[in-house]
XYZ file of C-alpha atoms in Angstrom:
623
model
C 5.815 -9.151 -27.235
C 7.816 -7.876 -24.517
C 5.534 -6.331 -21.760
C 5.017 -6.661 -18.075
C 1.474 -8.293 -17.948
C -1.918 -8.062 -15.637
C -1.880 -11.123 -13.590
C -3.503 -12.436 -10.536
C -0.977 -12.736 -8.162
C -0.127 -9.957 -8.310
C -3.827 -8.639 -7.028
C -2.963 -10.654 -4.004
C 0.180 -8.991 -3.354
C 0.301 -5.479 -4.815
C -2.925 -3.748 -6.654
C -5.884 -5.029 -4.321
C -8.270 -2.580 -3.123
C -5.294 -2.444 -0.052
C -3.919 0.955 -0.561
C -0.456 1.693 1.085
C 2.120 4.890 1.551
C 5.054 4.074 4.417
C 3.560 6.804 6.911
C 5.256 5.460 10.414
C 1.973 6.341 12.306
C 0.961 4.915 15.658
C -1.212 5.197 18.612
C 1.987 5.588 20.842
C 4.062 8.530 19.683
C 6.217 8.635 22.944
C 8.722 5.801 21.404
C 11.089 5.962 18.765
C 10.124 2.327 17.790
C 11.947 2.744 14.221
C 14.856 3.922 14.777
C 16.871 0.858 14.369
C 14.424 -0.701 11.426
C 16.395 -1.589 7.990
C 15.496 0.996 5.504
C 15.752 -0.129 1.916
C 17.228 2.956 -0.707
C 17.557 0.675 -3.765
C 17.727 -2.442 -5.068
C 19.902 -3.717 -7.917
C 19.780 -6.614 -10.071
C 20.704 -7.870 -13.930
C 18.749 -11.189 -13.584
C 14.994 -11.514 -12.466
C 13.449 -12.840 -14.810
C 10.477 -16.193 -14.033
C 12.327 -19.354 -13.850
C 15.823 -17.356 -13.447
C 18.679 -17.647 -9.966
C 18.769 -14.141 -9.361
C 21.721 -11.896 -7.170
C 20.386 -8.492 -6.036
C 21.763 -6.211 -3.895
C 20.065 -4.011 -1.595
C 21.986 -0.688 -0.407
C 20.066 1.324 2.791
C 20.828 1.433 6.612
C 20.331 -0.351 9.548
C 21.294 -3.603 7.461
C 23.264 -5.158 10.417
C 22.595 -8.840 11.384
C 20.803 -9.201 8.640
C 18.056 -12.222 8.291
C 16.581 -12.414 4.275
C 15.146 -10.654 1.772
C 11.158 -11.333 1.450
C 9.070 -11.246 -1.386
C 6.059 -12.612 -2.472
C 6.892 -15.477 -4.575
C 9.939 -16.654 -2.009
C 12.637 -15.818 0.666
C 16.163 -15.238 -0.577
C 19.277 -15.341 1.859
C 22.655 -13.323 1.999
C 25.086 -14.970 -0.211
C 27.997 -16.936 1.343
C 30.334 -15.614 3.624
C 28.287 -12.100 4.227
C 29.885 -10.185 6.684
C 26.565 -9.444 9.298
C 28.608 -6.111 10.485
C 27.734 -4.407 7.337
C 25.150 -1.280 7.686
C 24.870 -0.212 3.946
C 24.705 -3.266 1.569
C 23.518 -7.554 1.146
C 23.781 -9.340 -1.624
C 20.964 -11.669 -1.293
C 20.534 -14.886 -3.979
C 17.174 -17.172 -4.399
C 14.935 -18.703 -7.069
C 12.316 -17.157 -9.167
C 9.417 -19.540 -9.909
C 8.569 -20.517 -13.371
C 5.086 -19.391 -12.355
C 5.805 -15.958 -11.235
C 4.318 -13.745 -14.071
C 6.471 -10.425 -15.033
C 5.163 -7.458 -13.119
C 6.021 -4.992 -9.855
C 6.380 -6.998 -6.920
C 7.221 -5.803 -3.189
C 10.290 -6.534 -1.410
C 11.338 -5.809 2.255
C 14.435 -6.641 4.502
C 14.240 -9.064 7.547
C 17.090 -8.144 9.902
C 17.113 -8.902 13.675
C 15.359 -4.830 14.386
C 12.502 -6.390 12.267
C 11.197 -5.388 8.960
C 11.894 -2.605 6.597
C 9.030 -0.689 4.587
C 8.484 -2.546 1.151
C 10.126 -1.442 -1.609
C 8.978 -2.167 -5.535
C 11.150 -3.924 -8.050
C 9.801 -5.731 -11.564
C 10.138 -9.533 -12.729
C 11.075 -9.051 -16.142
C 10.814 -10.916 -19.223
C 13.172 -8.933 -20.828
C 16.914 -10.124 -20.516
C 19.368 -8.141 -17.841
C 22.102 -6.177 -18.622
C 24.616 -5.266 -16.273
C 24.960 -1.523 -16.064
C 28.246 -0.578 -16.736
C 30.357 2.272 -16.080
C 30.859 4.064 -19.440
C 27.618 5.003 -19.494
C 28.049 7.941 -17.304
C 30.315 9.350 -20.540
C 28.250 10.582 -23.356
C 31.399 10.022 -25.719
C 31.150 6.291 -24.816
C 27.448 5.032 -24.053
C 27.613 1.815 -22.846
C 26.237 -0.914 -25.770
C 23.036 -2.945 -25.540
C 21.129 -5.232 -27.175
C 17.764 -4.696 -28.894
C 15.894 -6.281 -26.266
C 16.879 -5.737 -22.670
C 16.536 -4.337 -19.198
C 19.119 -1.855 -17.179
C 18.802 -1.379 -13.477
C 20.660 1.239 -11.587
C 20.788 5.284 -10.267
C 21.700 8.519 -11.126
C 24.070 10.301 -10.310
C 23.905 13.799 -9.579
C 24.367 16.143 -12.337
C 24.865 13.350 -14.706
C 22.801 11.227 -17.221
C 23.208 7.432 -18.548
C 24.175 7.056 -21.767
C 23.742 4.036 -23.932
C 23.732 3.020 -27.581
C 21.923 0.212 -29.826
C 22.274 -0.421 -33.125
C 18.911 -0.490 -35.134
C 18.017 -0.784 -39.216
C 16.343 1.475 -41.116
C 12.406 1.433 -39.761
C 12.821 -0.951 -36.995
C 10.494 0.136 -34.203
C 12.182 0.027 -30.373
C 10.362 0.749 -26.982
C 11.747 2.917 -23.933
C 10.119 2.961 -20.845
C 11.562 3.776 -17.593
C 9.332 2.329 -14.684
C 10.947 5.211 -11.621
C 8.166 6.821 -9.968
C 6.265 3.998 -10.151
C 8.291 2.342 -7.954
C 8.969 5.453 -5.940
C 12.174 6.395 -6.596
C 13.127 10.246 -6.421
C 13.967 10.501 -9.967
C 11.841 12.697 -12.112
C 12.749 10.759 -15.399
C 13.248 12.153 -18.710
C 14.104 10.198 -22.046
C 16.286 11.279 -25.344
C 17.029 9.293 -28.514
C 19.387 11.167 -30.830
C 20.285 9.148 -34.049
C 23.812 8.625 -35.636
C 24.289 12.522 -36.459
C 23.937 13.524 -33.093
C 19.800 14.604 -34.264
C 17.256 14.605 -31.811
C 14.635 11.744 -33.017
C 12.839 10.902 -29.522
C 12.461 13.002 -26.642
C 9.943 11.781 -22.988
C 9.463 13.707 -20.448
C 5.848 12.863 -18.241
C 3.774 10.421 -19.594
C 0.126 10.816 -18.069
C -0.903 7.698 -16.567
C 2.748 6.909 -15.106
C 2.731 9.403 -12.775
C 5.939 10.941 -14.082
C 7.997 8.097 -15.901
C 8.663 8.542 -19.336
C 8.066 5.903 -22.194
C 8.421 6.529 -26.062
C 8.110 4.374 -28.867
C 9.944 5.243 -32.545
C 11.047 4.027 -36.089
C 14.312 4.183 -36.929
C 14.855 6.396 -40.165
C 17.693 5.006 -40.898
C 20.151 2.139 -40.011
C 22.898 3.353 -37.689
C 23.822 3.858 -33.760
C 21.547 5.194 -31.683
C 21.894 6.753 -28.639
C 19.846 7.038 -25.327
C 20.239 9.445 -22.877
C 18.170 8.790 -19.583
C 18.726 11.626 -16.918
C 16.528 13.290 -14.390
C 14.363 16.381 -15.321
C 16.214 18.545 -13.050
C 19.224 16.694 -13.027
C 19.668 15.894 -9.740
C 20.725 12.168 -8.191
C 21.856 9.939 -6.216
C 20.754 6.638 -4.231
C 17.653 6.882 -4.321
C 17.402 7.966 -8.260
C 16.898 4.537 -9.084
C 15.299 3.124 -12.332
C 14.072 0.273 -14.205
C 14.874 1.166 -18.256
C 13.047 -1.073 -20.341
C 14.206 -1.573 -24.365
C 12.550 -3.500 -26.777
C 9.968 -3.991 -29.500
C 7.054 -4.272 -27.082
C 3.907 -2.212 -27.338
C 3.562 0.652 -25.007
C 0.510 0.818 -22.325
C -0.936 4.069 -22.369
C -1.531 3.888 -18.505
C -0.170 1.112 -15.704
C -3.480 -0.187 -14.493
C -3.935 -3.668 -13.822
C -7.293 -5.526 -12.474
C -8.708 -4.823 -9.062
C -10.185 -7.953 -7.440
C -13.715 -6.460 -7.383
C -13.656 -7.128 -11.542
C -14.259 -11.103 -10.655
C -17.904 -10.171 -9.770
C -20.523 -8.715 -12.376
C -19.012 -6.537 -14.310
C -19.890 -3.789 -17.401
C -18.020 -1.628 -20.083
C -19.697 1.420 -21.119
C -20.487 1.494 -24.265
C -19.760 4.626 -26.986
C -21.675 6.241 -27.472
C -23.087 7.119 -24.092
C -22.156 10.830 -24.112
C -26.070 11.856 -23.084
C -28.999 10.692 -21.267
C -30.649 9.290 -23.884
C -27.532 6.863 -25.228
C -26.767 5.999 -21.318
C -25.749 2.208 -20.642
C -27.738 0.253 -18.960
C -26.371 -1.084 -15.524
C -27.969 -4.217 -14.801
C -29.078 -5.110 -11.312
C -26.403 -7.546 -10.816
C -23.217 -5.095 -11.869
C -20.622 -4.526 -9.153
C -18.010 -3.369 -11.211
C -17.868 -0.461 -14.143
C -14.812 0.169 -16.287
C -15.002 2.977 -18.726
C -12.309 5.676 -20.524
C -13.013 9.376 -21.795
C -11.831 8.464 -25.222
C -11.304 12.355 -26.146
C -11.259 15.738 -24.243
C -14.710 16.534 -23.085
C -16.029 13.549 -23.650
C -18.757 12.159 -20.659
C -20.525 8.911 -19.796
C -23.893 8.385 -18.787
C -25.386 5.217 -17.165
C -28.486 4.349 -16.111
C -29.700 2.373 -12.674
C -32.602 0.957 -11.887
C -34.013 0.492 -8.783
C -36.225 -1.475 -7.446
C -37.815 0.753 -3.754
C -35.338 3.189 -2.038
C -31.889 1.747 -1.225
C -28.404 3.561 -0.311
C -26.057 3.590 -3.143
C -22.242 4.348 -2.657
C -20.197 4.826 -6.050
C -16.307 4.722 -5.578
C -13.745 5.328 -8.536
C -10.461 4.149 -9.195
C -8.182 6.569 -11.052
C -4.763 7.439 -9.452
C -4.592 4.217 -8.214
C -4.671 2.245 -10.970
C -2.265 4.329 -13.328
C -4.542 6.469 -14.926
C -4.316 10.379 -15.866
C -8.079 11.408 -15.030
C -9.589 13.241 -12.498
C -13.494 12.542 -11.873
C -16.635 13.683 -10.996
C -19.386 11.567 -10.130
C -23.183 13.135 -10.242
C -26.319 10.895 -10.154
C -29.256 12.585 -11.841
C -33.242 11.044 -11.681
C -34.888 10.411 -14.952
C -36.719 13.757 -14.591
C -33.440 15.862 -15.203
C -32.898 16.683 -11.407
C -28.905 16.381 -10.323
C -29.278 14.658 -6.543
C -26.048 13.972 -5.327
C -22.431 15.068 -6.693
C -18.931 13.986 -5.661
C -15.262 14.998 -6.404
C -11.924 14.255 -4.660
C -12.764 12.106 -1.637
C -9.990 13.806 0.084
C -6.259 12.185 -1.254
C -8.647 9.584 -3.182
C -10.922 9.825 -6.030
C -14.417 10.392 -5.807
C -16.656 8.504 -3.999
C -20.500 9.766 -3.878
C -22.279 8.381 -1.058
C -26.341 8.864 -1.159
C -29.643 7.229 -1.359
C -32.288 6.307 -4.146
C -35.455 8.006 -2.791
C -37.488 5.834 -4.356
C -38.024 3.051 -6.954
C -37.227 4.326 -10.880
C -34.843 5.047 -12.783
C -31.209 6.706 -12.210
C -28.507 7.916 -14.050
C -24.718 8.011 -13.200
C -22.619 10.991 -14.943
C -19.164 10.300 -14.533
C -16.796 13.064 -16.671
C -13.175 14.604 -16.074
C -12.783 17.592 -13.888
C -10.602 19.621 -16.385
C -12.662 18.020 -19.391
C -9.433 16.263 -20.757
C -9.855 12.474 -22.333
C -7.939 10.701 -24.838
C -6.848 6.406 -24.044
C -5.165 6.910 -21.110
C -8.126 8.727 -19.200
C -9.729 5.560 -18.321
C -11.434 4.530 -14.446
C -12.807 1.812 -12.980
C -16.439 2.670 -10.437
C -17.541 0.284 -7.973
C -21.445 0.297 -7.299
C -22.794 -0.873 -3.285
C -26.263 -0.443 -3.484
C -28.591 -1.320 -0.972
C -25.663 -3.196 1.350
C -23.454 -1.407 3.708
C -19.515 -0.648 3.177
C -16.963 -0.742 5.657
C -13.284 1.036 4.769
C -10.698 0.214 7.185
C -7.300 2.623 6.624
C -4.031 1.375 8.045
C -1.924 3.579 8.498
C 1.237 1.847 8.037
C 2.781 -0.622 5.803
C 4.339 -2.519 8.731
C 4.287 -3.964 12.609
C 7.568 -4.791 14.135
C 6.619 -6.220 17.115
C 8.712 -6.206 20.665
C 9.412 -9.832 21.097
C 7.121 -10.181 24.533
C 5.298 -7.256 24.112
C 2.799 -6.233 21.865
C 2.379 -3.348 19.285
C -0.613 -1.010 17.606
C -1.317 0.801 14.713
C -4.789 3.246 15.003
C -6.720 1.945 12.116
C -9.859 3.988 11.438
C -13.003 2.583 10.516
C -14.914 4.312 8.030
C -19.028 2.646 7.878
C -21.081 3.849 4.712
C -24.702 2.791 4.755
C -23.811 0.919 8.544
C -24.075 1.220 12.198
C -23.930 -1.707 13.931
C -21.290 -4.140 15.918
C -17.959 -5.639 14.416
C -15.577 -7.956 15.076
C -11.520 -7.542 13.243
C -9.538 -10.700 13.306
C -6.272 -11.564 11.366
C -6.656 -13.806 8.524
C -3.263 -15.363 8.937
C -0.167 -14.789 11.095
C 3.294 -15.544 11.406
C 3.433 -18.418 14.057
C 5.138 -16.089 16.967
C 2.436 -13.590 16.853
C -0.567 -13.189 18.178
C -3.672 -10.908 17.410
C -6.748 -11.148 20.030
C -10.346 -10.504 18.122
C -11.232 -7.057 18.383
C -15.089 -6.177 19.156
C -15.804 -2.400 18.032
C -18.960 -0.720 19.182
C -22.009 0.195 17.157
C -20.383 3.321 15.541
C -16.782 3.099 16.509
C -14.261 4.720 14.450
C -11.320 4.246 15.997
C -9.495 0.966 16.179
C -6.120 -0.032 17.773
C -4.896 -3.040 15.623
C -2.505 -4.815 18.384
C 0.068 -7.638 17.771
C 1.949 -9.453 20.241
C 5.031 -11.306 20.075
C 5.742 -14.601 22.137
C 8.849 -14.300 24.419
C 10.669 -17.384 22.971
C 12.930 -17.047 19.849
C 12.512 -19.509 16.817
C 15.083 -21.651 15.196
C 13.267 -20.575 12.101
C 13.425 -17.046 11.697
C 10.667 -17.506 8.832
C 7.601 -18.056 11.306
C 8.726 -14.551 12.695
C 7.764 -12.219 10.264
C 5.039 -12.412 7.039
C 2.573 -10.889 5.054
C -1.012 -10.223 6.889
C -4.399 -10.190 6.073
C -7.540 -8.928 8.393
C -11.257 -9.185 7.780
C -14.551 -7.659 9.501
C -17.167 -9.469 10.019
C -20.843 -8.000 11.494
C -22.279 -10.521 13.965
C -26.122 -11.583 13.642
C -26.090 -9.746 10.600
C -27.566 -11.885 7.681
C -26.194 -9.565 4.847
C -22.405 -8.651 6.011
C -21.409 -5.092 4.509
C -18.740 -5.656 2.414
C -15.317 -4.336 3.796
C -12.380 -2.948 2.302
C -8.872 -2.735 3.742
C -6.374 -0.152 2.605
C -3.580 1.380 3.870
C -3.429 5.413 4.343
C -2.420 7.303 0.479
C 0.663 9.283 -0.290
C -0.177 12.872 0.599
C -0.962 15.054 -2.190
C 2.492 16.842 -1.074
C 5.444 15.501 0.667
C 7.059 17.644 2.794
C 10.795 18.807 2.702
C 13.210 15.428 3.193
C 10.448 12.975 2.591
C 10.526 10.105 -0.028
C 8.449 10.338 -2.690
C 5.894 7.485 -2.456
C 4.094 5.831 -5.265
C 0.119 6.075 -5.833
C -0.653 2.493 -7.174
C -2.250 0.535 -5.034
C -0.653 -1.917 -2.967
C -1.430 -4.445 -0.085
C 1.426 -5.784 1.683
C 0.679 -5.126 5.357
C 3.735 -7.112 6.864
C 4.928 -7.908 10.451
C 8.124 -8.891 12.174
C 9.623 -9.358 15.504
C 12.187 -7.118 16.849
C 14.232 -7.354 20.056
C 11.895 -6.517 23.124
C 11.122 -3.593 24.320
C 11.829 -1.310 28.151
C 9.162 -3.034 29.291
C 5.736 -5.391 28.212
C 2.502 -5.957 30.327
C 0.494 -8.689 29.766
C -3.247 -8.757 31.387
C -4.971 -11.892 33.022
C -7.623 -12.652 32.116
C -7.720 -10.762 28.829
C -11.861 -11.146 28.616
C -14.023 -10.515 31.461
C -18.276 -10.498 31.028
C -19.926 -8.535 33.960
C -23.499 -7.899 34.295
C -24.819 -3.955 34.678
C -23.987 -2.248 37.825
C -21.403 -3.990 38.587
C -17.236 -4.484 38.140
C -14.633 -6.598 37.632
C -11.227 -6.241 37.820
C -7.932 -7.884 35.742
C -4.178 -8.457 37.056
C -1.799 -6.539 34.939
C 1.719 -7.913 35.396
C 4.648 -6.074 33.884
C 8.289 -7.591 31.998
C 10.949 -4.739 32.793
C 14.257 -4.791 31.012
C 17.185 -2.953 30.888
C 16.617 -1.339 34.391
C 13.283 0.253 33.600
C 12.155 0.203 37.154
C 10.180 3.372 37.729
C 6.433 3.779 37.948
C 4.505 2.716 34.911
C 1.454 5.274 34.274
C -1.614 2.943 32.877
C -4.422 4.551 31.130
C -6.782 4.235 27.832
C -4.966 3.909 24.796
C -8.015 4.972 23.042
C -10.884 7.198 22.966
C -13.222 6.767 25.999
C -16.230 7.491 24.199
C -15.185 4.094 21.490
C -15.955 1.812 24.830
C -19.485 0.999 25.113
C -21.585 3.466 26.818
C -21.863 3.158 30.820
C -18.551 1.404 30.688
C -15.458 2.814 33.239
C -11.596 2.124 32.929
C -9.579 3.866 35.603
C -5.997 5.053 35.407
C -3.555 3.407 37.679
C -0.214 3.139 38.109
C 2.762 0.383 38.922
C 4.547 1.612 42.045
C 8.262 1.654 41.030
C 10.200 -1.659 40.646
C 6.771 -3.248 40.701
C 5.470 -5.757 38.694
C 1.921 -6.157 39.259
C -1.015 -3.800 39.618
C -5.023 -4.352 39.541
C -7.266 -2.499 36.767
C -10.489 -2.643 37.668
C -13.642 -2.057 35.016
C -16.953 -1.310 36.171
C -20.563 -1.386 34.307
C -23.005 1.423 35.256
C -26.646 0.022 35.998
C -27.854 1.389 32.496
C -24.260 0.465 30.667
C -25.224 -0.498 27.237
C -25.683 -4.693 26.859
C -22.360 -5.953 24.142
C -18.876 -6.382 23.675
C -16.074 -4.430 23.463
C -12.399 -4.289 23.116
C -10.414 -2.245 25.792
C -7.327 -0.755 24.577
C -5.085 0.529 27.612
C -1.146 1.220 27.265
C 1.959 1.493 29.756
C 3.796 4.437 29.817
C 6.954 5.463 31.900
C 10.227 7.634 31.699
C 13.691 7.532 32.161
C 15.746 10.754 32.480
C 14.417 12.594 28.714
C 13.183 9.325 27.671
C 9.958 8.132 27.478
C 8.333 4.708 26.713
C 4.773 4.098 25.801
C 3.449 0.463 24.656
C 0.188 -1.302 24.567
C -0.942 -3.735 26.141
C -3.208 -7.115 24.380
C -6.590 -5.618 24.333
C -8.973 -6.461 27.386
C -12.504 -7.859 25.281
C -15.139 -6.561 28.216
C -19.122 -8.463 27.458
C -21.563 -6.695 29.805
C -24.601 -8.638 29.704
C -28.165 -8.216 31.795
């Protein structure tokens, strides 16, 4: 059988609980620090298959001087004799592991302007065709095998045509994998059979937000054809698809494994369509995966608890592929409904309360519209009596000025928490640098800042990579468990945006780009001071390119996200400076702790203006 499977690997590098759009959202909106970024539109290829030496070529902009193509499972380099001066195309060439197993994987361009956003393409274990050029002519649809794979676009105004011969009740798949991967094109399927008679037709399939799959006997032997255009027939280069063909069984929705399923985890169990039939959810349960087998269908399940504890139920529905919409209500055993939740803004419900007391609870979980049937399915996570931390990035990448440093404003939502935190990077490329950020008690707000060393690498691998953070709560015996995602799609794009894909994906990446108007670096970067008194830190400033003017310095965040009693001034540098004291000062009944200051540079030049952060100052104010 022929299909793309749920691995492990891929949780690591796609569907984790990391959620991801390709918003280009920072704390510093006076800089246009993307302009010159590679931006992927497609990506074409006839061989990827595990074990296979694979050619793909990547069309977009900005492709100049262009370094390799990342993915997960290796680095591939321009073929020979690549002309660097070209914007719009690289062919790149590289292994595929034996190991890798068939799936969606994220790709992204390394040029010398850094990183583009990641774009999704599938390992297949399906053989590659070559898409040809007849099958833009519906008189002569380009001929494939039974069992294949097609890559390529659409063209405005017209479909792809191909044909396959098939014998009398042999079964064949179709599935186009579009939206999933966030192309533009709004797919839509045809089979007609050697008469020219409609026997197939897909248009939205729920559960593939938009891609169309069908499955069908043949009636009798003969030439098929398959038609594969776009529901409103527009096109173009970024109308891209992945057509599948094949005798593979179709999934009813895309949804793959989070990691949260390798702790304790239940089914429900039909039928538990009332109170009385709930399942039982024992103790040690994390993790709850269910389907609404038919329209109006409902579960039930029932909690115990042991005294009063917080409890935070969050579903999993868009994100993993499927077509349902929930509602979460939690009910005591006396028939009272206590708490009730529905979207949790652009994600799916979450319902955050508290068990008043010991007893017994039960969870409804049912379909806003009432709909069901195998492709309705969800997956709840259960926190109860532990705290929950959510950190949303906003972005998918960091290209960092090579001297300076760069931030993203993370936010930092606590469930069930208030206390002290601490965000460090998991792993980095070896020319960047991340200091550990302290956050306050009930800080929301948190300016993730890399910075790049000055000194360029003979091995343009150490410069860029995929990164990781984690929160920790210090003192704390029982750590809340944190969650990292990236910021959703919105519900609607506006006019001239990409459409973006809802599954869940976590490849927060960074790279190194050519440095910046200017970088200030402070010394030292932490400073403890006791209450009532103040401190102060030498800021010392790179210019380039003739920025010489006066640099304005002042809080790149919040005021009220420092701890309380603490003061940062504004200052300036006078112009052609490149030095200047900030001083921080500790009121007498400043709050005892740590805490990361986040100031920023900002100056201007004619109509432009340049804003960018500086390494974050980590302030300890002790008795």
């Amino acid at each position: 059988m022929a299909e793309l499977t749920n691995n492990p690997r891929l949780a690591a590098t796609i569907r984790t609980c990391i959620w991801l759009s390709v918003l280009a959202v920072s704390v510093f909106p006076g800089i246009d620090a993307r302009s010159q970024e590679p931006t992927i539109d497609r990506i074409e290829y006839s061989s990827l298959q595990p074990g296979s030496h694979s050619t793909l070529a990547v069309y977009g902009k900005g492709l100049k001087n262009v370094r390799r193509l990342w993915l997960p499972f290796g680095v591939m380099s321009p073929t020979a004799g690549h002309d660097q001066n070209v914007d719009n195309l690289v062919v790149f060439e590289g292994d595929v592991p034996k190991d890798v197993e068939p799936d969606v994987y994220s790709a992204r361009v390394i040029t010398d302007q850094g990183s583009s956003a990641s774009q999704l393409l599938v390992v297949d274990v399906l053989p590659g065709v070559q898409l040809a050029a007849e099958s833009e002519v519906s008189t002569t649809p380009q001929l494939i095998p039974e069992s294949a794979f097609v890559v390529g676009q659409l063209n405005p105004v017209k479909s792809r045509f191909f044909r396959i011969p098939l014998q009398q009740g042999q079964g064949l798949s179709l599935e186009v994998l579009a939206r999933r991967l966030g192309s533009d094109l709004d797919p839509v399927l045809r089979i007609t059979d050697p008469q020219g008679r409609e026997v197939g037709f897909s248009d939205d399939v729920p559960g593939l937000q938009g891609d169309a799959a069908l499955r069908f006997e043949a009636p009798a032997s003969g030439e098929y054809n398959i038609e594969l255009r776009d529901v409103k027939y527009t096109g173009g280069g970024r109308h891209f698809f992945h057509l599948r063909i094949g005798d593979f069984p179709l999934k009813s929705i895309d949804a793959r494994m989070h990691p949260w399923q390798q702790s304790e985890a239940a089914n429900d169990a039909e039928p538990n369509n009332n109170q009385e039939s709930a399942s039982l959810v024992s103790a040690e349960t994390q993790f709850i995966t269910g389907s609404l087998q038919e329209p109006g269908d409902i579960d039930w399940y029932r909690i115990q608890a042991t005294d009063a504890s917080p409890l935070c139920v969050t579903s999993s529905t868009r994100d993993i592929g499927s077509a349902a919409d929930l509602v979460l209500q939690l009910w005591s055993s006396d028939g009272k409904k206590l708490a009730e939740a529905d979207d949790n803004g652009p994600l799916d419900a979450q319902l955050i309360t508290s068990l008043p007391a010991a007893g017994e609870y039960l969870l409804l979980v049912k379909e806003l519209a009432g709909r069901g049937g195998p492709e309705w399915t969800y997956e709840l996570q259960l926190n109860r009596g532990e705290g929950r931390i959510e950190l949303t990035i906003p972005s998918d990448r960091m290209n960092v000025p090579r001297g300076g440093s760069l931030s993203l404003a993370a936010t930092v939502k606590r469930i069930h928490f208030d206390g002290p935190l601490v965000l460090e990077p998991v792993n980095l490329p070896d020319a960047l640098v991340m200091m550990p950020i302290f956050l306050g008690p009930k800080q929301s707000v948190v300016p993730i800042t890399l910075t790049a060393t000055n000194a360029a690498s003979e091995d343009v691998t150490t410069e860029f990579g995929a990164l990781q953070f984690q929160l920790t709560s210090p003192g704390r015996e029982t750590p809340p468990l944190v969650f990292t995602r990236t910021a959703p799609p919105p519900t609607k794009a506006k006019a001239g945006e990409r459409f973006q894909s809802i599954l869940a994906r976590s490849d927060v990446f960074a790279a190194i780009r050519p440095a910046a108007q200017f970088s200030i670096t402070p010394d030292p970067a932490v400073v403890t001071l006791k209450r009532g008194e103040s401190s102060t830190v030498a800021l010392k400033a790179v210019r380039n390119n003739d920025w010489k003017m006066e640099i304005e310095i002042a809080l790149a965040a919040p005021a009220d996200q420092l701890l309380p009693g603490l003061t940062v001034p504004n200052i300036k540098f006078e112009n052609e400076k490149s030095e200047a004291i900030l001083t921080v000062t500790a009121a007498a009944d400043a709050a005892v702790g740590k805490c990361s200051v986040f100031v920023q540079g900002t100056a201007r030049k004619d109509k432009e203006t340049a804003t960018y952060p500086l390494p974050p100052i980590t302030v300890e104010i002790v008795e």
